[in-house]
Amino acid sequence: MFGYTQEHGKIITIERHILEEQSFHPEATGTLTSILYDLALAGKFISSNTSRGGLAKILGSTDEFNIQGERVMKLDRLADETIYRLNDHTGRMAALASEEHAEILPIPEKYPRGRYVLLYDPLDGSSNIDFNTSIGTIFAIYRRKSENGPGTLEDCLQPGRDLVVAGYMLYSASTMLVYTTGSGVHGFTLDPGIGEFLLTHNDIRIPDTPRYYSVNQGHEHYWSEGVRRFTHYLQGFDSEDSTMSMRYIGSLVGDFHRTLLSGGIFYYPADRQDRSRPHGKLRLAYEAAPLAFIMEQAGGYASDGQQNILDIQPQSLHQRTPLFIGNRELVQKAEEFIQRHDET
Ligand code: FDP
């Protein structure tokens, strides 16, 4: 009636939702709840800046290149600093790690350290920024492994299976925050009028019937035989039944979000285009693992083509991985094609 999709007619803010989730865990201290508030606040800051775009003179790039060798866009920088500054002094984090920085980001000595580490991709899909196309932030929270003192690299190098919270913010026609603490996936839409994230997508499940496949088909020339044949299978070359439409934004959060809500598969396989990155483009810790955790919670599955993404123990902060993510049957089909046609 008021335009909000709410359970039992209730309007539920993200704050209230997080508190209700916390009440199911009597042992909880409220720390994670506070971290999620801070991330939601970061999302509001970033959203406000992305929506002002050219007005705020923050489109375009700086003169610098990040650890990935990509030019740093001004909005990337702003998003990166916003998340760091909202989390460095709260006493909840042992360390942070950002896709924009080579090393982990320590908590300054003057501030207390906490029990968690936060890994984040501040602004994913940044090559889309200047074209007013959707972009996003991805976050992943783990419990620290070290007992005390400054957080360590080892604290940040944990398999996705050990995630405590994973989520993303999508800056698009509307701004959304989607997260899981391991008990379902919930989506909130920012009402810019009141500055609140309101529950609009409770307990998201990936639809059983897949709708779209999503891949940068411009790279087909560089793919392995298995990936090429899998794509032809999706296009219905093997059987008319499996013909699927394709959608590709080139902005991982946007492509993932659509796959989650519509059903289907997103993949960014390994390719032979760039010898310096034989495992594809996407980063295990900042992109693949948190999205895999969300997808699994929504009833789907994510693989690197051979194994569950959540089982991979990262060896380095910026490790890359092939990613196949979406409906379980489709991802397993991709694994089958790769096993049958590609050398390992
Ligand atoms: P971008 O380079 O614009 O930051 O991982 C980064 C990413 O975007 C993903 O968001 C996106 O899925 C992918 O790269 C797009 O890569 P291609 O241009 O090679 O398709």
PDB file of N, CA, C and O and ligand atoms in Angstrom, residues 70 99 121 123-128 216 219 248 250-253 255 266 268 273 277 281-283 287 320, ligand 1:
ATOM      1  N   GLU A  70      45.252  -1.038 -12.018  1.00  0.00           N
ATOM      2  CA  GLU A  70      44.137  -0.307 -12.624  1.00  0.00           C
ATOM      3  C   GLU A  70      44.210   1.151 -12.176  1.00  0.00           C
ATOM      4  O   GLU A  70      44.607   1.441 -11.045  1.00  0.00           O
ATOM      5  N   GLU A  99      40.778  -3.967  -1.424  1.00  0.00           N
ATOM      6  CA  GLU A  99      41.207  -4.363  -2.767  1.00  0.00           C
ATOM      7  C   GLU A  99      42.112  -3.304  -3.386  1.00  0.00           C
ATOM      8  O   GLU A  99      42.890  -3.586  -4.287  1.00  0.00           O
ATOM      9  N   ASP A 121      35.959  -4.579  -1.072  1.00  0.00           N
ATOM     10  CA  ASP A 121      36.215  -4.010  -2.398  1.00  0.00           C
ATOM     11  C   ASP A 121      35.373  -2.741  -2.411  1.00  0.00           C
ATOM     12  O   ASP A 121      34.145  -2.799  -2.524  1.00  0.00           O
ATOM     13  N   LEU A 123      34.770  -0.082  -4.336  1.00  0.00           N
ATOM     14  CA  LEU A 123      33.904   0.295  -5.455  1.00  0.00           C
ATOM     15  C   LEU A 123      34.194  -0.623  -6.624  1.00  0.00           C
ATOM     16  O   LEU A 123      35.148  -0.411  -7.373  1.00  0.00           O
ATOM     17  N   ASP A 124      33.378  -1.635  -6.724  1.00  0.00           N
ATOM     18  CA  ASP A 124      33.588  -2.639  -7.754  1.00  0.00           C
ATOM     19  C   ASP A 124      32.887  -2.220  -9.051  1.00  0.00           C
ATOM     20  O   ASP A 124      31.807  -1.637  -8.999  1.00  0.00           O
ATOM     21  N   GLY A 125      33.519  -2.546 -10.159  1.00  0.00           N
ATOM     22  CA  GLY A 125      32.921  -2.179 -11.457  1.00  0.00           C
ATOM     23  C   GLY A 125      33.261  -0.750 -11.818  1.00  0.00           C
ATOM     24  O   GLY A 125      32.527  -0.080 -12.549  1.00  0.00           O
ATOM     25  N   SER A 126      34.419  -0.273 -11.318  1.00  0.00           N
ATOM     26  CA  SER A 126      34.684   1.166 -11.424  1.00  0.00           C
ATOM     27  C   SER A 126      34.908   1.639 -12.860  1.00  0.00           C
ATOM     28  O   SER A 126      34.820   2.828 -13.114  1.00  0.00           O
ATOM     29  N   SER A 127      35.157   0.704 -13.792  1.00  0.00           N
ATOM     30  CA  SER A 127      35.277   1.177 -15.177  1.00  0.00           C
ATOM     31  C   SER A 127      33.920   1.675 -15.684  1.00  0.00           C
ATOM     32  O   SER A 127      33.829   2.299 -16.737  1.00  0.00           O
ATOM     33  N   ASN A 128      32.859   1.403 -14.919  1.00  0.00           N
ATOM     34  CA  ASN A 128      31.518   1.860 -15.312  1.00  0.00           C
ATOM     35  C   ASN A 128      31.142   3.226 -14.732  1.00  0.00           C
ATOM     36  O   ASN A 128      30.095   3.771 -15.065  1.00  0.00           O
ATOM     37  N   ASN A 216      31.424 -12.109 -20.163  1.00  0.00           N
ATOM     38  CA  ASN A 216      31.958 -11.224 -21.193  1.00  0.00           C
ATOM     39  C   ASN A 216      32.338 -12.062 -22.412  1.00  0.00           C
ATOM     40  O   ASN A 216      33.438 -12.586 -22.520  1.00  0.00           O
ATOM     41  N   HIS A 219      35.458 -12.158 -24.781  1.00  0.00           N
ATOM     42  CA  HIS A 219      36.717 -12.861 -24.492  1.00  0.00           C
ATOM     43  C   HIS A 219      36.705 -14.321 -24.943  1.00  0.00           C
ATOM     44  O   HIS A 219      37.625 -15.062 -24.632  1.00  0.00           O
ATOM     45  N   TYR A 248      24.902  -8.897 -19.578  1.00  0.00           N
ATOM     46  CA  TYR A 248      26.213  -8.636 -18.973  1.00  0.00           C
ATOM     47  C   TYR A 248      26.418  -7.135 -18.823  1.00  0.00           C
ATOM     48  O   TYR A 248      26.388  -6.398 -19.808  1.00  0.00           O
ATOM     49  N   GLY A 250      29.078  -5.951 -16.801  1.00  0.00           N
ATOM     50  CA  GLY A 250      30.511  -5.712 -16.629  1.00  0.00           C
ATOM     51  C   GLY A 250      30.791  -5.059 -15.300  1.00  0.00           C
ATOM     52  O   GLY A 250      31.835  -4.438 -15.091  1.00  0.00           O
ATOM     53  N   SER A 251      29.841  -5.211 -14.394  1.00  0.00           N
ATOM     54  CA  SER A 251      29.970  -4.677 -13.045  1.00  0.00           C
ATOM     55  C   SER A 251      29.523  -5.833 -12.143  1.00  0.00           C
ATOM     56  O   SER A 251      28.343  -6.199 -12.145  1.00  0.00           O
ATOM     57  N   LEU A 252      30.481  -6.430 -11.452  1.00  0.00           N
ATOM     58  CA  LEU A 252      30.208  -7.714 -10.802  1.00  0.00           C
ATOM     59  C   LEU A 252      28.996  -7.679  -9.874  1.00  0.00           C
ATOM     60  O   LEU A 252      28.167  -8.584  -9.898  1.00  0.00           O
ATOM     61  N   VAL A 253      28.896  -6.637  -9.055  1.00  0.00           N
ATOM     62  CA  VAL A 253      27.788  -6.600  -8.090  1.00  0.00           C
ATOM     63  C   VAL A 253      26.446  -6.561  -8.828  1.00  0.00           C
ATOM     64  O   VAL A 253      25.503  -7.270  -8.464  1.00  0.00           O
ATOM     65  N   ASP A 255      25.836  -7.627 -11.935  1.00  0.00           N
ATOM     66  CA  ASP A 255      25.603  -8.915 -12.611  1.00  0.00           C
ATOM     67  C   ASP A 255      25.246 -10.005 -11.597  1.00  0.00           C
ATOM     68  O   ASP A 255      24.396 -10.860 -11.859  1.00  0.00           O
ATOM     69  N   PHE A 266      26.463 -16.471 -13.543  1.00  0.00           N
ATOM     70  CA  PHE A 266      27.460 -15.481 -13.929  1.00  0.00           C
ATOM     71  C   PHE A 266      28.791 -16.206 -13.921  1.00  0.00           C
ATOM     72  O   PHE A 266      29.074 -16.978 -13.009  1.00  0.00           O
ATOM     73  N   TYR A 268      33.175 -15.646 -14.802  1.00  0.00           N
ATOM     74  CA  TYR A 268      34.355 -14.971 -15.320  1.00  0.00           C
ATOM     75  C   TYR A 268      35.451 -16.018 -15.273  1.00  0.00           C
ATOM     76  O   TYR A 268      36.090 -16.236 -14.254  1.00  0.00           O
ATOM     77  N   GLN A 273      44.015 -14.345 -22.237  1.00  0.00           N
ATOM     78  CA  GLN A 273      44.240 -12.997 -22.754  1.00  0.00           C
ATOM     79  C   GLN A 273      45.484 -12.349 -22.134  1.00  0.00           C
ATOM     80  O   GLN A 273      46.253 -11.697 -22.804  1.00  0.00           O
ATOM     81  N   ARG A 277      47.749 -13.030 -15.507  1.00  0.00           N
ATOM     82  CA  ARG A 277      46.653 -13.484 -14.646  1.00  0.00           C
ATOM     83  C   ARG A 277      45.950 -14.683 -15.276  1.00  0.00           C
ATOM     84  O   ARG A 277      44.838 -14.566 -15.800  1.00  0.00           O
ATOM     85  N   LYS A 281      40.139 -12.720 -13.754  1.00  0.00           N
ATOM     86  CA  LYS A 281      40.312 -11.349 -13.288  1.00  0.00           C
ATOM     87  C   LYS A 281      39.872 -11.139 -11.838  1.00  0.00           C
ATOM     88  O   LYS A 281      40.381 -10.273 -11.148  1.00  0.00           O
ATOM     89  N   LEU A 282      38.889 -11.919 -11.407  1.00  0.00           N
ATOM     90  CA  LEU A 282      38.245 -11.590 -10.139  1.00  0.00           C
ATOM     91  C   LEU A 282      39.079 -12.043  -8.937  1.00  0.00           C
ATOM     92  O   LEU A 282      39.800 -13.033  -8.990  1.00  0.00           O
ATOM     93  N   ARG A 283      38.952 -11.300  -7.866  1.00  0.00           N
ATOM     94  CA  ARG A 283      39.742 -11.579  -6.671  1.00  0.00           C
ATOM     95  C   ARG A 283      38.999 -12.507  -5.726  1.00  0.00           C
ATOM     96  O   ARG A 283      37.808 -12.308  -5.464  1.00  0.00           O
ATOM     97  N   GLU A 287      36.035 -10.546  -3.745  1.00  0.00           N
ATOM     98  CA  GLU A 287      34.862 -10.649  -4.620  1.00  0.00           C
ATOM     99  C   GLU A 287      34.244 -12.046  -4.568  1.00  0.00           C
ATOM    100  O   GLU A 287      33.083 -12.207  -4.186  1.00  0.00           O
ATOM    101  N   ARG A 320      43.759 -14.213  -7.560  1.00  0.00           N
ATOM    102  CA  ARG A 320      42.609 -14.203  -8.477  1.00  0.00           C
ATOM    103  C   ARG A 320      42.076 -15.616  -8.647  1.00  0.00           C
ATOM    104  O   ARG A 320      42.802 -16.587  -8.428  1.00  0.00           O
TER     105      ARG A 320
HETATM  106  P1  FDP B   1      36.059  -3.240 -13.122  1.00  0.00           P
HETATM  107  O1  FDP B   1      37.277  -3.700 -13.851  1.00  0.00           O
HETATM  108  O2  FDP B   1      35.236  -2.244 -13.881  1.00  0.00           O
HETATM  109  O3  FDP B   1      36.328  -2.790 -11.705  1.00  0.00           O
HETATM  110  O4  FDP B   1      36.670  -6.967 -10.858  1.00  0.00           O
HETATM  111  C1  FDP B   1      36.465  -5.781 -11.469  1.00  0.00           C
HETATM  112  C2  FDP B   1      35.399  -5.800 -12.552  1.00  0.00           C
HETATM  113  O5  FDP B   1      35.080  -4.527 -12.977  1.00  0.00           O
HETATM  114  C3  FDP B   1      34.084  -6.511 -12.130  1.00  0.00           C
HETATM  115  O6  FDP B   1      33.225  -5.677 -11.423  1.00  0.00           O
HETATM  116  C4  FDP B   1      33.500  -6.922 -13.459  1.00  0.00           C
HETATM  117  O7  FDP B   1      32.669  -8.065 -13.337  1.00  0.00           O
HETATM  118  C5  FDP B   1      34.720  -7.227 -14.285  1.00  0.00           C
HETATM  119  O8  FDP B   1      35.819  -6.537 -13.681  1.00  0.00           O
HETATM  120  C6  FDP B   1      34.565  -6.754 -15.703  1.00  0.00           C
HETATM  121  O9  FDP B   1      35.648  -7.172 -16.467  1.00  0.00           O
HETATM  122  P2  FDP B   1      35.630  -7.153 -18.072  1.00  0.00           P
HETATM  123  O10 FDP B   1      35.676  -5.719 -18.481  1.00  0.00           O
HETATM  124  O11 FDP B   1      36.857  -7.909 -18.466  1.00  0.00           O
HETATM  125  O12 FDP B   1      34.382  -7.845 -18.522  1.00  0.00           O
END
